Each structure stands twice: as C-alpha cells, then as structure tokens.
C-alpha cells in the first residue's frame, strides 16, 4: 500500500508558487544589512577588506626622472657615432644609486655611473646600459680618471623613466568598494597611503 502524499503546504521547497525570485531575495537581503562604518587600518591589516573611499595619488610615482636600467647617464648628443669598433669615451664624474640623494650634474663629454631607480643627473637625457659600455682607466696630466667607452649611442630618453610615468598626481588609483589584495596593498604603499 503506497504511503499517503505529504501536503504541499508542508513541503515549501517544492511549492513553486510560493518561491521568491532571485531579484526579490537579493532586495530583501540588501535591505536587511548595511555597510560597517569605515575604520583606518594599516595597509597590511587591510588585506581582504573593502575600501570605503577612493584613493587618489597625492604625488607623481616615481616622483622624479630616474634610470630604468643600470648603466651610464649621458647626454645622448655626446655619444653620436659610437660603434663597437669605434666607441666614444666619456669622463665618469660620479655615481648615482637608487634611494641616495643626488645633486649630480653632467656636462659635455661626461657620464655618471647610475643604478636602476636612481635620480637622473641634471644635463643627462639617456642611459647607456652597462652591456653597451666598457670602463677603462686613463691618465690626465693632473690625475688618474675613470672613463667609459660607449659602443652604442642611445636616443634621447632611452632607458629613462619620467616623473609620474607609473602614476600621475591626482589619479584615482583604487576606487571606493575595491577589495584589497596583495597587489592593491602594493599600490597603496607606492602612493604613500
């Protein structure tokens, strides 16, 4: 003998007429919750959280013109005609490292040994990669000086990153409502937030 069927009223999951649509359910859920008030947190503590407000870059990133390669900062016009079999020699007048304050300036026929990220010396407009140079010692009447032989002439602005090339001041880098992952925390660090 078959069992009697349970009335539909006792099986609401099967009552299609009583079921709510997805949009109505979403509307009810959203009406019942509200966002938490914003709280300031350190960037690393923000992993997984949602931004309460948009983040705007307060300054250019990078903040100054810098080298995109390790090599020599030069005036590109001083290297015209340089070839592997006929290099152009430039006097090395200093060294620029990333993170080190530098008030270096180069003149005609001079170069500055430079590392990636270091501020470009005044007067320079290009970086020749180390692989395209050869360092040598030569004697002058006053003292021994370091020079560099340039084997390939760079074009103006070769291997140079402009101030604001990554992010210009005033740019919205992350919008309100954005979830913070590791990449976004890196962006916040880059813009000093």
PDB file of C-alpha atoms in Angstrom:
ATOM      1  CA  UNK A   1       0.000   0.000   0.000  1.00  0.00           C
ATOM      2  CA  UNK A   2       1.522   3.362  -1.007  1.00  0.00           C
ATOM      3  CA  UNK A   3       2.174   5.982   1.644  1.00  0.00           C
ATOM      4  CA  UNK A   4      -0.126   8.993   1.613  1.00  0.00           C
ATOM      5  CA  UNK A   5       1.445  12.052  -0.035  1.00  0.00           C
ATOM      6  CA  UNK A   6       2.555  14.866   2.275  1.00  0.00           C
ATOM      7  CA  UNK A   7       0.537  18.026   1.635  1.00  0.00           C
ATOM      8  CA  UNK A   8       2.335  20.730  -0.406  1.00  0.00           C
ATOM      9  CA  UNK A   9       1.980  23.203   2.486  1.00  0.00           C
ATOM     10  CA  UNK A  10       4.385  21.034   4.477  1.00  0.00           C
ATOM     11  CA  UNK A  11       6.907  20.937   1.605  1.00  0.00           C
ATOM     12  CA  UNK A  12       7.517  24.670   0.899  1.00  0.00           C
ATOM     13  CA  UNK A  13      10.704  23.925  -1.066  1.00  0.00           C
ATOM     14  CA  UNK A  14       8.526  22.267  -3.689  1.00  0.00           C
ATOM     15  CA  UNK A  15       5.825  24.931  -3.817  1.00  0.00           C
ATOM     16  CA  UNK A  16       6.879  26.877  -6.925  1.00  0.00           C
ATOM     17  CA  UNK A  17       4.086  29.395  -6.477  1.00  0.00           C
ATOM     18  CA  UNK A  18       5.443  30.408  -3.044  1.00  0.00           C
ATOM     19  CA  UNK A  19       9.099  30.642  -4.143  1.00  0.00           C
ATOM     20  CA  UNK A  20      10.705  34.060  -4.370  1.00  0.00           C
ATOM     21  CA  UNK A  21      12.632  35.200  -7.417  1.00  0.00           C
ATOM     22  CA  UNK A  22      16.382  35.879  -7.202  1.00  0.00           C
ATOM     23  CA  UNK A  23      15.924  39.642  -7.555  1.00  0.00           C
ATOM     24  CA  UNK A  24      13.355  39.777  -4.746  1.00  0.00           C
ATOM     25  CA  UNK A  25      15.588  37.695  -2.439  1.00  0.00           C
ATOM     26  CA  UNK A  26      18.577  39.945  -3.196  1.00  0.00           C
ATOM     27  CA  UNK A  27      16.469  43.036  -2.485  1.00  0.00           C
ATOM     28  CA  UNK A  28      15.319  41.605   0.890  1.00  0.00           C
ATOM     29  CA  UNK A  29      18.867  40.635   1.911  1.00  0.00           C
ATOM     30  CA  UNK A  30      20.333  44.015   0.963  1.00  0.00           C
ATOM     31  CA  UNK A  31      17.521  45.822   2.820  1.00  0.00           C
ATOM     32  CA  UNK A  32      18.412  43.890   5.969  1.00  0.00           C
ATOM     33  CA  UNK A  33      22.143  44.743   6.030  1.00  0.00           C
ATOM     34  CA  UNK A  34      24.201  47.913   5.942  1.00  0.00           C
ATOM     35  CA  UNK A  35      27.932  48.551   5.476  1.00  0.00           C
ATOM     36  CA  UNK A  36      30.100  48.758   8.554  1.00  0.00           C
ATOM     37  CA  UNK A  37      31.438  52.222   9.373  1.00  0.00           C
ATOM     38  CA  UNK A  38      34.859  52.904   7.843  1.00  0.00           C
ATOM     39  CA  UNK A  39      37.904  52.447  10.053  1.00  0.00           C
ATOM     40  CA  UNK A  40      41.502  53.400   9.279  1.00  0.00           C
ATOM     41  CA  UNK A  41      43.872  50.435   9.159  1.00  0.00           C
ATOM     42  CA  UNK A  42      47.498  49.921   8.232  1.00  0.00           C
ATOM     43  CA  UNK A  43      47.820  48.678   4.624  1.00  0.00           C
ATOM     44  CA  UNK A  44      48.864  45.126   5.543  1.00  0.00           C
ATOM     45  CA  UNK A  45      45.969  44.884   8.010  1.00  0.00           C
ATOM     46  CA  UNK A  46      43.633  45.800   5.158  1.00  0.00           C
ATOM     47  CA  UNK A  47      44.113  42.579   3.201  1.00  0.00           C
ATOM     48  CA  UNK A  48      40.670  41.301   2.235  1.00  0.00           C
ATOM     49  CA  UNK A  49      38.864  44.461   3.363  1.00  0.00           C
ATOM     50  CA  UNK A  50      36.900  46.823   1.123  1.00  0.00           C
ATOM     51  CA  UNK A  51      37.937  50.434   0.533  1.00  0.00           C
ATOM     52  CA  UNK A  52      35.458  52.913   1.994  1.00  0.00           C
ATOM     53  CA  UNK A  53      36.680  55.749  -0.212  1.00  0.00           C
ATOM     54  CA  UNK A  54      38.629  56.186  -3.414  1.00  0.00           C
ATOM     55  CA  UNK A  55      42.405  56.568  -3.154  1.00  0.00           C
ATOM     56  CA  UNK A  56      43.935  59.422  -5.137  1.00  0.00           C
ATOM     57  CA  UNK A  57      47.690  59.723  -5.719  1.00  0.00           C
ATOM     58  CA  UNK A  58      48.955  62.827  -3.941  1.00  0.00           C
ATOM     59  CA  UNK A  59      52.174  62.967  -5.953  1.00  0.00           C
ATOM     60  CA  UNK A  60      53.784  61.525  -9.046  1.00  0.00           C
ATOM     61  CA  UNK A  61      55.145  57.961  -8.933  1.00  0.00           C
ATOM     62  CA  UNK A  62      58.040  57.955  -9.492  1.00  0.00           C
ATOM     63  CA  UNK A  63      58.441  61.451  -8.042  1.00  0.00           C
ATOM     64  CA  UNK A  64      61.432  62.320 -10.259  1.00  0.00           C
ATOM     65  CA  UNK A  65      63.047  61.354 -13.565  1.00  0.00           C
ATOM     66  CA  UNK A  66      65.083  58.192 -12.972  1.00  0.00           C
ATOM     67  CA  UNK A  67      67.062  55.448 -14.624  1.00  0.00           C
ATOM     68  CA  UNK A  68      65.196  52.402 -15.907  1.00  0.00           C
ATOM     69  CA  UNK A  69      68.484  50.455 -16.223  1.00  0.00           C
ATOM     70  CA  UNK A  70      71.894  50.074 -14.635  1.00  0.00           C
ATOM     71  CA  UNK A  71      74.406  51.869 -16.830  1.00  0.00           C
ATOM     72  CA  UNK A  72      75.682  55.376 -17.500  1.00  0.00           C
ATOM     73  CA  UNK A  73      73.637  58.569 -17.591  1.00  0.00           C
ATOM     74  CA  UNK A  74      74.813  60.605 -20.574  1.00  0.00           C
ATOM     75  CA  UNK A  75      73.930  63.449 -22.884  1.00  0.00           C
ATOM     76  CA  UNK A  76      72.785  61.495 -25.959  1.00  0.00           C
ATOM     77  CA  UNK A  77      74.341  64.066 -28.302  1.00  0.00           C
ATOM     78  CA  UNK A  78      77.789  63.279 -26.810  1.00  0.00           C
ATOM     79  CA  UNK A  79      77.539  59.659 -27.996  1.00  0.00           C
ATOM     80  CA  UNK A  80      76.658  60.245 -31.656  1.00  0.00           C
ATOM     81  CA  UNK A  81      78.577  57.964 -33.996  1.00  0.00           C
ATOM     82  CA  UNK A  82      79.580  55.494 -31.278  1.00  0.00           C
ATOM     83  CA  UNK A  83      80.109  51.956 -32.578  1.00  0.00           C
ATOM     84  CA  UNK A  84      81.599  48.794 -31.172  1.00  0.00           C
ATOM     85  CA  UNK A  85      84.737  49.200 -33.296  1.00  0.00           C
ATOM     86  CA  UNK A  86      84.864  52.973 -32.668  1.00  0.00           C
ATOM     87  CA  UNK A  87      83.499  53.824 -29.197  1.00  0.00           C
ATOM     88  CA  UNK A  88      83.060  57.311 -27.770  1.00  0.00           C
ATOM     89  CA  UNK A  89      84.953  57.917 -24.498  1.00  0.00           C
ATOM     90  CA  UNK A  90      83.252  59.915 -21.737  1.00  0.00           C
ATOM     91  CA  UNK A  91      84.728  61.000 -18.398  1.00  0.00           C
ATOM     92  CA  UNK A  92      82.919  59.419 -15.425  1.00  0.00           C
ATOM     93  CA  UNK A  93      82.223  62.237 -12.945  1.00  0.00           C
ATOM     94  CA  UNK A  94      80.183  60.425 -10.299  1.00  0.00           C
ATOM     95  CA  UNK A  95      77.854  57.626  -9.313  1.00  0.00           C
ATOM     96  CA  UNK A  96      74.108  57.687  -8.598  1.00  0.00           C
ATOM     97  CA  UNK A  97      72.413  54.966  -6.544  1.00  0.00           C
ATOM     98  CA  UNK A  98      68.704  54.360  -6.029  1.00  0.00           C
ATOM     99  CA  UNK A  99      67.496  55.908  -2.787  1.00  0.00           C
ATOM    100  CA  UNK A 100      70.594  58.064  -2.367  1.00  0.00           C
ATOM    101  CA  UNK A 101      70.175  61.824  -2.592  1.00  0.00           C
ATOM    102  CA  UNK A 102      71.910  63.036  -5.699  1.00  0.00           C
ATOM    103  CA  UNK A 103      72.623  66.550  -6.867  1.00  0.00           C
ATOM    104  CA  UNK A 104      74.815  65.405  -9.731  1.00  0.00           C
ATOM    105  CA  UNK A 105      75.164  67.287 -12.972  1.00  0.00           C
ATOM    106  CA  UNK A 106      76.931  66.306 -16.160  1.00  0.00           C
ATOM    107  CA  UNK A 107      78.424  68.484 -18.829  1.00  0.00           C
ATOM    108  CA  UNK A 108      79.702  67.890 -22.331  1.00  0.00           C
ATOM    109  CA  UNK A 109      81.753  64.694 -22.620  1.00  0.00           C
ATOM    110  CA  UNK A 110      80.792  63.436 -19.150  1.00  0.00           C
ATOM    111  CA  UNK A 111      78.834  60.477 -17.773  1.00  0.00           C
ATOM    112  CA  UNK A 112      77.557  59.310 -14.383  1.00  0.00           C
ATOM    113  CA  UNK A 113      77.509  55.635 -13.407  1.00  0.00           C
ATOM    114  CA  UNK A 114      73.855  55.044 -12.480  1.00  0.00           C
ATOM    115  CA  UNK A 115      71.750  52.275 -10.957  1.00  0.00           C
ATOM    116  CA  UNK A 116      68.120  51.424 -11.740  1.00  0.00           C
ATOM    117  CA  UNK A 117      65.769  53.829  -9.951  1.00  0.00           C
ATOM    118  CA  UNK A 118      68.422  56.486  -9.263  1.00  0.00           C
ATOM    119  CA  UNK A 119      67.634  60.132  -9.993  1.00  0.00           C
ATOM    120  CA  UNK A 120      68.889  61.229 -13.412  1.00  0.00           C
ATOM    121  CA  UNK A 121      71.689  63.819 -13.166  1.00  0.00           C
ATOM    122  CA  UNK A 122      70.947  67.316 -14.452  1.00  0.00           C
ATOM    123  CA  UNK A 123      72.029  67.653 -18.056  1.00  0.00           C
ATOM    124  CA  UNK A 124      71.574  63.956 -18.906  1.00  0.00           C
ATOM    125  CA  UNK A 125      68.867  62.678 -21.225  1.00  0.00           C
ATOM    126  CA  UNK A 126      69.612  58.962 -21.675  1.00  0.00           C
ATOM    127  CA  UNK A 127      71.105  55.893 -20.032  1.00  0.00           C
ATOM    128  CA  UNK A 128      73.523  53.598 -21.855  1.00  0.00           C
ATOM    129  CA  UNK A 129      73.252  50.046 -20.477  1.00  0.00           C
ATOM    130  CA  UNK A 130      76.402  48.562 -18.917  1.00  0.00           C
ATOM    131  CA  UNK A 131      76.357  45.890 -21.639  1.00  0.00           C
ATOM    132  CA  UNK A 132      76.925  48.586 -24.267  1.00  0.00           C
ATOM    133  CA  UNK A 133      79.942  50.148 -22.499  1.00  0.00           C
ATOM    134  CA  UNK A 134      83.465  49.370 -21.367  1.00  0.00           C
ATOM    135  CA  UNK A 135      85.118  51.044 -18.365  1.00  0.00           C
ATOM    136  CA  UNK A 136      88.786  51.985 -18.691  1.00  0.00           C
ATOM    137  CA  UNK A 137      91.366  53.985 -16.757  1.00  0.00           C
ATOM    138  CA  UNK A 138      93.218  56.798 -18.474  1.00  0.00           C
ATOM    139  CA  UNK A 139      95.810  59.271 -17.224  1.00  0.00           C
ATOM    140  CA  UNK A 140      95.485  63.010 -17.482  1.00  0.00           C
ATOM    141  CA  UNK A 141      98.249  65.440 -16.625  1.00  0.00           C
ATOM    142  CA  UNK A 142      96.654  66.019 -13.187  1.00  0.00           C
ATOM    143  CA  UNK A 143      95.425  62.578 -12.033  1.00  0.00           C
ATOM    144  CA  UNK A 144      94.054  59.203 -12.998  1.00  0.00           C
ATOM    145  CA  UNK A 145      90.381  59.368 -14.016  1.00  0.00           C
ATOM    146  CA  UNK A 146      87.819  56.748 -14.869  1.00  0.00           C
ATOM    147  CA  UNK A 147      86.296  56.897 -18.313  1.00  0.00           C
ATOM    148  CA  UNK A 148      83.688  54.834 -20.068  1.00  0.00           C
ATOM    149  CA  UNK A 149      83.725  53.743 -23.704  1.00  0.00           C
ATOM    150  CA  UNK A 150      80.225  53.870 -25.193  1.00  0.00           C
ATOM    151  CA  UNK A 151      79.674  51.354 -28.002  1.00  0.00           C
ATOM    152  CA  UNK A 152      76.082  52.236 -28.934  1.00  0.00           C
ATOM    153  CA  UNK A 153      74.627  55.743 -29.000  1.00  0.00           C
ATOM    154  CA  UNK A 154      71.310  55.981 -27.136  1.00  0.00           C
ATOM    155  CA  UNK A 155      68.426  58.053 -28.424  1.00  0.00           C
ATOM    156  CA  UNK A 156      67.175  60.857 -26.160  1.00  0.00           C
ATOM    157  CA  UNK A 157      65.180  59.395 -23.225  1.00  0.00           C
ATOM    158  CA  UNK A 158      66.354  55.805 -23.824  1.00  0.00           C
ATOM    159  CA  UNK A 159      66.151  53.864 -20.535  1.00  0.00           C
ATOM    160  CA  UNK A 160      64.765  56.876 -18.646  1.00  0.00           C
ATOM    161  CA  UNK A 161      61.504  56.842 -16.680  1.00  0.00           C
ATOM    162  CA  UNK A 162      59.683  60.172 -16.464  1.00  0.00           C
ATOM    163  CA  UNK A 163      58.306  61.546 -13.207  1.00  0.00           C
ATOM    164  CA  UNK A 164      54.725  60.304 -12.899  1.00  0.00           C
ATOM    165  CA  UNK A 165      55.224  57.596 -15.528  1.00  0.00           C
ATOM    166  CA  UNK A 166      53.657  54.927 -13.284  1.00  0.00           C
ATOM    167  CA  UNK A 167      51.042  57.147 -11.605  1.00  0.00           C
ATOM    168  CA  UNK A 168      50.413  60.868 -12.137  1.00  0.00           C
ATOM    169  CA  UNK A 169      49.470  63.033  -9.148  1.00  0.00           C
ATOM    170  CA  UNK A 170      45.672  63.349  -8.917  1.00  0.00           C
ATOM    171  CA  UNK A 171      44.970  59.934 -10.483  1.00  0.00           C
ATOM    172  CA  UNK A 172      42.395  57.704  -8.775  1.00  0.00           C
ATOM    173  CA  UNK A 173      44.409  54.529  -8.223  1.00  0.00           C
ATOM    174  CA  UNK A 174      41.734  52.486  -6.409  1.00  0.00           C
ATOM    175  CA  UNK A 175      38.018  53.198  -6.280  1.00  0.00           C
ATOM    176  CA  UNK A 176      35.695  53.002  -3.294  1.00  0.00           C
ATOM    177  CA  UNK A 177      34.342  49.482  -2.913  1.00  0.00           C
ATOM    178  CA  UNK A 178      37.538  47.826  -4.191  1.00  0.00           C
ATOM    179  CA  UNK A 179      38.664  44.701  -2.280  1.00  0.00           C
ATOM    180  CA  UNK A 180      42.289  44.907  -1.075  1.00  0.00           C
ATOM    181  CA  UNK A 181      44.531  42.070  -2.214  1.00  0.00           C
ATOM    182  CA  UNK A 182      48.338  41.977  -2.129  1.00  0.00           C
ATOM    183  CA  UNK A 183      48.639  43.931  -5.398  1.00  0.00           C
ATOM    184  CA  UNK A 184      46.361  46.707  -4.136  1.00  0.00           C
ATOM    185  CA  UNK A 185      48.306  46.930  -0.868  1.00  0.00           C
ATOM    186  CA  UNK A 186      51.444  47.450  -3.017  1.00  0.00           C
ATOM    187  CA  UNK A 187      49.689  50.267  -4.891  1.00  0.00           C
ATOM    188  CA  UNK A 188      48.708  51.903  -1.585  1.00  0.00           C
ATOM    189  CA  UNK A 189      52.338  51.744  -0.461  1.00  0.00           C
ATOM    190  CA  UNK A 190      53.546  53.243  -3.743  1.00  0.00           C
ATOM    191  CA  UNK A 191      51.268  56.268  -3.341  1.00  0.00           C
ATOM    192  CA  UNK A 192      52.015  56.654   0.367  1.00  0.00           C
ATOM    193  CA  UNK A 193      48.562  55.742   1.725  1.00  0.00           C
TER     194      UNK A 193
END
